[in-house]
mmCIF file of C-alpha atoms in Angstrom:
data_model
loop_
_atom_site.group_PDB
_atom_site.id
_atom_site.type_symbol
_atom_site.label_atom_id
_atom_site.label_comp_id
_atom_site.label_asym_id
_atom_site.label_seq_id
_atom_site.Cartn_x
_atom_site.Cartn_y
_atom_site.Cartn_z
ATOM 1 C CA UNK A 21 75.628 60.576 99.329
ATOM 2 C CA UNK A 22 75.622 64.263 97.990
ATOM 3 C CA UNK A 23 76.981 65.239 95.161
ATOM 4 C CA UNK A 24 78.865 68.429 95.201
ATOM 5 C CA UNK A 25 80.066 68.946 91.935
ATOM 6 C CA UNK A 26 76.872 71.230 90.667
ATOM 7 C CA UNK A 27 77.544 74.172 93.270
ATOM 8 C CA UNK A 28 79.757 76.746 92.252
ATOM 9 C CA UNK A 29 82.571 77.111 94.341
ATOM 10 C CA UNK A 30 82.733 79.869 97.154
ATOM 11 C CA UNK A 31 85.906 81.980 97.529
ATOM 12 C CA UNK A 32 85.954 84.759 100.065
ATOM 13 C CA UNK A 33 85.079 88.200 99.094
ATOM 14 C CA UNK A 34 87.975 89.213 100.623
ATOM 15 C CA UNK A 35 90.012 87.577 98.103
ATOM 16 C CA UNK A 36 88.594 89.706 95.360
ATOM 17 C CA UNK A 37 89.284 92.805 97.268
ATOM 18 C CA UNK A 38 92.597 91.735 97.838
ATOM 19 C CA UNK A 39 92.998 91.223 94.065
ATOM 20 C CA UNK A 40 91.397 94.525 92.941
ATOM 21 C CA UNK A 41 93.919 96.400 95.484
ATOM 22 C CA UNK A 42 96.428 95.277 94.247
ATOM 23 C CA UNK A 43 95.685 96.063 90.497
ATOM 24 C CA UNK A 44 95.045 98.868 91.528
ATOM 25 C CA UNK A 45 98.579 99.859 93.387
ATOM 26 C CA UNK A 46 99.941 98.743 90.559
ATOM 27 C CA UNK A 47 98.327 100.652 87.894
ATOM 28 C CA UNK A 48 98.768 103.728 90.651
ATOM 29 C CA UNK A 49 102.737 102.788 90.425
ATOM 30 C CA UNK A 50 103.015 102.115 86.475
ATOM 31 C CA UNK A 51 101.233 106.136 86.634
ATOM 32 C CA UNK A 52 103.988 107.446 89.225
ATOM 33 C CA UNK A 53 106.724 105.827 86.484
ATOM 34 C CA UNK A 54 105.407 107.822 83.131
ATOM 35 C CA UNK A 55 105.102 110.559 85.420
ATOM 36 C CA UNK A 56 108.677 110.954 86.545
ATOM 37 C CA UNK A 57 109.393 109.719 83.167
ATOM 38 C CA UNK A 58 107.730 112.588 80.996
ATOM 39 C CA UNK A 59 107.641 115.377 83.749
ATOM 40 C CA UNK A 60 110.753 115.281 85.143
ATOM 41 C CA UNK A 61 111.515 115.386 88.986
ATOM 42 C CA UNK A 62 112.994 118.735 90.459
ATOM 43 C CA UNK A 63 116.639 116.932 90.091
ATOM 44 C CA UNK A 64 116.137 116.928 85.984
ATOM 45 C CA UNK A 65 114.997 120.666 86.540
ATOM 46 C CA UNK A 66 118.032 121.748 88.186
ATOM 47 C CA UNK A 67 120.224 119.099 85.599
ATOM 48 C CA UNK A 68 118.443 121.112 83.204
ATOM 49 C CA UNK A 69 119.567 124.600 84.729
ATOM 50 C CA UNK A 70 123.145 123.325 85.068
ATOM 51 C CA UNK A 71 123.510 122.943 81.933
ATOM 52 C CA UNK A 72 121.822 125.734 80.274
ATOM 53 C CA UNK A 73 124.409 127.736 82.456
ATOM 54 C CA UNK A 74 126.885 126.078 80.961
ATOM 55 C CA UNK A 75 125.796 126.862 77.775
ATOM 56 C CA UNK A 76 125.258 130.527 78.939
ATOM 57 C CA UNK A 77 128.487 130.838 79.834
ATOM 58 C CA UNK A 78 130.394 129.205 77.197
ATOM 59 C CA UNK A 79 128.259 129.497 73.969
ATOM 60 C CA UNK A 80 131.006 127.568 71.832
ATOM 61 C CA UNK A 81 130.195 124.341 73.647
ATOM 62 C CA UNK A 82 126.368 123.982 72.781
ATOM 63 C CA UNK A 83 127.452 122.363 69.450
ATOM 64 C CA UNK A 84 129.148 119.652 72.423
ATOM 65 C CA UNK A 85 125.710 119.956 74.494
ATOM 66 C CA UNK A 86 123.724 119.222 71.445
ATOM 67 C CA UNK A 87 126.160 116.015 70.176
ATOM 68 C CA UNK A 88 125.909 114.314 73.674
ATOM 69 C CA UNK A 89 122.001 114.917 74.373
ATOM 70 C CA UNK A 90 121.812 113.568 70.338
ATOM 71 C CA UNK A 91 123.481 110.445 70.610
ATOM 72 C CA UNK A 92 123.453 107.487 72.784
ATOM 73 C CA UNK A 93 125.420 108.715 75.809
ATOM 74 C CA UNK A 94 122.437 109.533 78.272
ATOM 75 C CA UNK A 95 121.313 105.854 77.837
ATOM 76 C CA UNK A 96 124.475 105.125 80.252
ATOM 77 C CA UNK A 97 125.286 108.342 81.332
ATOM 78 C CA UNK A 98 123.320 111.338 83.456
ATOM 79 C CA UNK A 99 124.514 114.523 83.557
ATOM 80 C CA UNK A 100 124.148 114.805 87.765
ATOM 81 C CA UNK A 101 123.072 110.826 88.348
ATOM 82 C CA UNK A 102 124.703 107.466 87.748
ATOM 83 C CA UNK A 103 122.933 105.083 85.414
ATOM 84 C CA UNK A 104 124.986 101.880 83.786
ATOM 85 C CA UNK A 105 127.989 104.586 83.875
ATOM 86 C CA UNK A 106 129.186 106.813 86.029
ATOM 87 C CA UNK A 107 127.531 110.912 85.419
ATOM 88 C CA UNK A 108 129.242 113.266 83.248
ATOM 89 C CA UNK A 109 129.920 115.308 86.187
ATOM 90 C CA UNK A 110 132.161 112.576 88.021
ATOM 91 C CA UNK A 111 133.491 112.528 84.834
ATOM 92 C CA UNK A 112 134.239 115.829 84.827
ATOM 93 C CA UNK A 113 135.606 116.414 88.371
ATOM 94 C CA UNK A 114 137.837 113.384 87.695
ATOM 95 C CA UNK A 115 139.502 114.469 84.902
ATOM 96 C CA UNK A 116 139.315 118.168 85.701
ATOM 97 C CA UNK A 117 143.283 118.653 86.404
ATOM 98 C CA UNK A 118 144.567 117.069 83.496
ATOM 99 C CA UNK A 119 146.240 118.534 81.189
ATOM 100 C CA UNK A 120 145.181 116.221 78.392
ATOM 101 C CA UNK A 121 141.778 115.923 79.653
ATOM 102 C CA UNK A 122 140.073 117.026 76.610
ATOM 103 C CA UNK A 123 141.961 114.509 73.986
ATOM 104 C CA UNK A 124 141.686 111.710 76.523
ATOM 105 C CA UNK A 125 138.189 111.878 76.894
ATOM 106 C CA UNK A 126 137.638 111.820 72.998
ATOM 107 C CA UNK A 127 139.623 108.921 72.892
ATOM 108 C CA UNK A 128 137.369 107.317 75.200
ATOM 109 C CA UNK A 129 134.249 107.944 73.536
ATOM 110 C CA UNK A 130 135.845 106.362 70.672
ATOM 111 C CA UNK A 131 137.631 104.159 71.080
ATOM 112 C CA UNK A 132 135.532 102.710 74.538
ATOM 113 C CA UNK A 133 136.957 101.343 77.517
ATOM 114 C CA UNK A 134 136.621 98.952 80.239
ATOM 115 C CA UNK A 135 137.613 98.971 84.145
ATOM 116 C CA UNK A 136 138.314 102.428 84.359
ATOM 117 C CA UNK A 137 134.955 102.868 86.537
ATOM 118 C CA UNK A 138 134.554 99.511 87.942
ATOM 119 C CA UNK A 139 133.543 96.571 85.975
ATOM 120 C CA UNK A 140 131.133 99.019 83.220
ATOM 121 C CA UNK A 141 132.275 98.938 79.676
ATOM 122 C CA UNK A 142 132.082 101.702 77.875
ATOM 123 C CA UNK A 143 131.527 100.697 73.683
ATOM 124 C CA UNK A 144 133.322 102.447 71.173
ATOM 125 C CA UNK A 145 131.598 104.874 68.984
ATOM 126 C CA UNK A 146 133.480 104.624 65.673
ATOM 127 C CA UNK A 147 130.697 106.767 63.917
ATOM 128 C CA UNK A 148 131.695 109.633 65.738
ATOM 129 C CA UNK A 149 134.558 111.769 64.294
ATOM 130 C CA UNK A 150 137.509 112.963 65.864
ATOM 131 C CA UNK A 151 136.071 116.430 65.346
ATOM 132 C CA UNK A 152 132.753 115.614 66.995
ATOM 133 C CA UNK A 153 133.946 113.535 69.767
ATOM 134 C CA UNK A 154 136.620 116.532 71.101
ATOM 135 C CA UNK A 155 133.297 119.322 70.732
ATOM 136 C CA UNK A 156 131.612 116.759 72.930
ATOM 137 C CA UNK A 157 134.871 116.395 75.701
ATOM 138 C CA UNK A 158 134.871 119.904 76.087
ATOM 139 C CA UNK A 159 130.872 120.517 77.082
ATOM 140 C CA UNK A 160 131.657 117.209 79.955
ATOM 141 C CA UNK A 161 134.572 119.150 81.391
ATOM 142 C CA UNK A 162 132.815 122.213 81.249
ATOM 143 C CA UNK A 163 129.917 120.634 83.669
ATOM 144 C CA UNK A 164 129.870 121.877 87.269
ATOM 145 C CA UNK A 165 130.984 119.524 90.220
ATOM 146 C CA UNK A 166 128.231 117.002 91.121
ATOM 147 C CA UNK A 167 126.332 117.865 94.367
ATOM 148 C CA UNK A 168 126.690 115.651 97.285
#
């Protein structure tokens, strides 16, 4: 009887080409990410020109600009797209006609809320003050109308 236990074992060299493409489409995919990530895509660019104009047009509200983009809102929030909450645009357009719309929204990023856009919670932010929190109300209603 033959023993078969000294011969190496033969796998199919397409196997290993199988392997190394896919390594490689991922590696090609985790490149794509960090480039979207640190480049920006042309949405981000025109984000990016949205609110500049804003800033052109209403120079009081970069001090608003400059809270928002410095604390933790754009981890939930974009300023044109959706993330865990809804963007500051929708929030904008929604409470454009209100006549408290400036005080409510400072309330919000306060004091936090929950349901008002689904089933997203929005935390309070206690270390903002009052002062801070109406500067950065006034920059979201200021933002255009998202795009369709």
């Amino acid at each position: 009887m033959q023993d078969y236990d000294d011969e190496p074992v033969q796998r199919p060299k397409w196997l290993a080409w199988v392997i190394i493409i896919g390594m490689i489409l991922v590696v090609l995919g985790l490149l794509n990410l960090g480039v979207r990530l640190y480049i920006g895509t042309p949405s981000d660019q025109a984000t990016a020109a949205k609110t500049e104009a804003v800033a052109q047009q209403r120079p009081e509200l970069v001090q608003g600009q400059r809270l928002v983009q410095g604390s933790d809102c754009m981890r939930c929030h974009g300023v044109d797209r959706k993330f865990v909450g809804p963007s500051l645009a929708e929030v904008a357009q929604r409470y454009q006609g209100r006549s408290d719309a400036t005080e409510y929204l400072a309330g919000k990023i306060r004091e936090g809320s929950v349901g008002v856009w689904g089933r997203t919670i929005m935390p309070r932010h206690p270390q903002v003050t009052p002062e801070q929190a109406v500067l950065m109300a006034q920059w979201i209603l200021a933002l255009p109308a998202p795009q369709p």
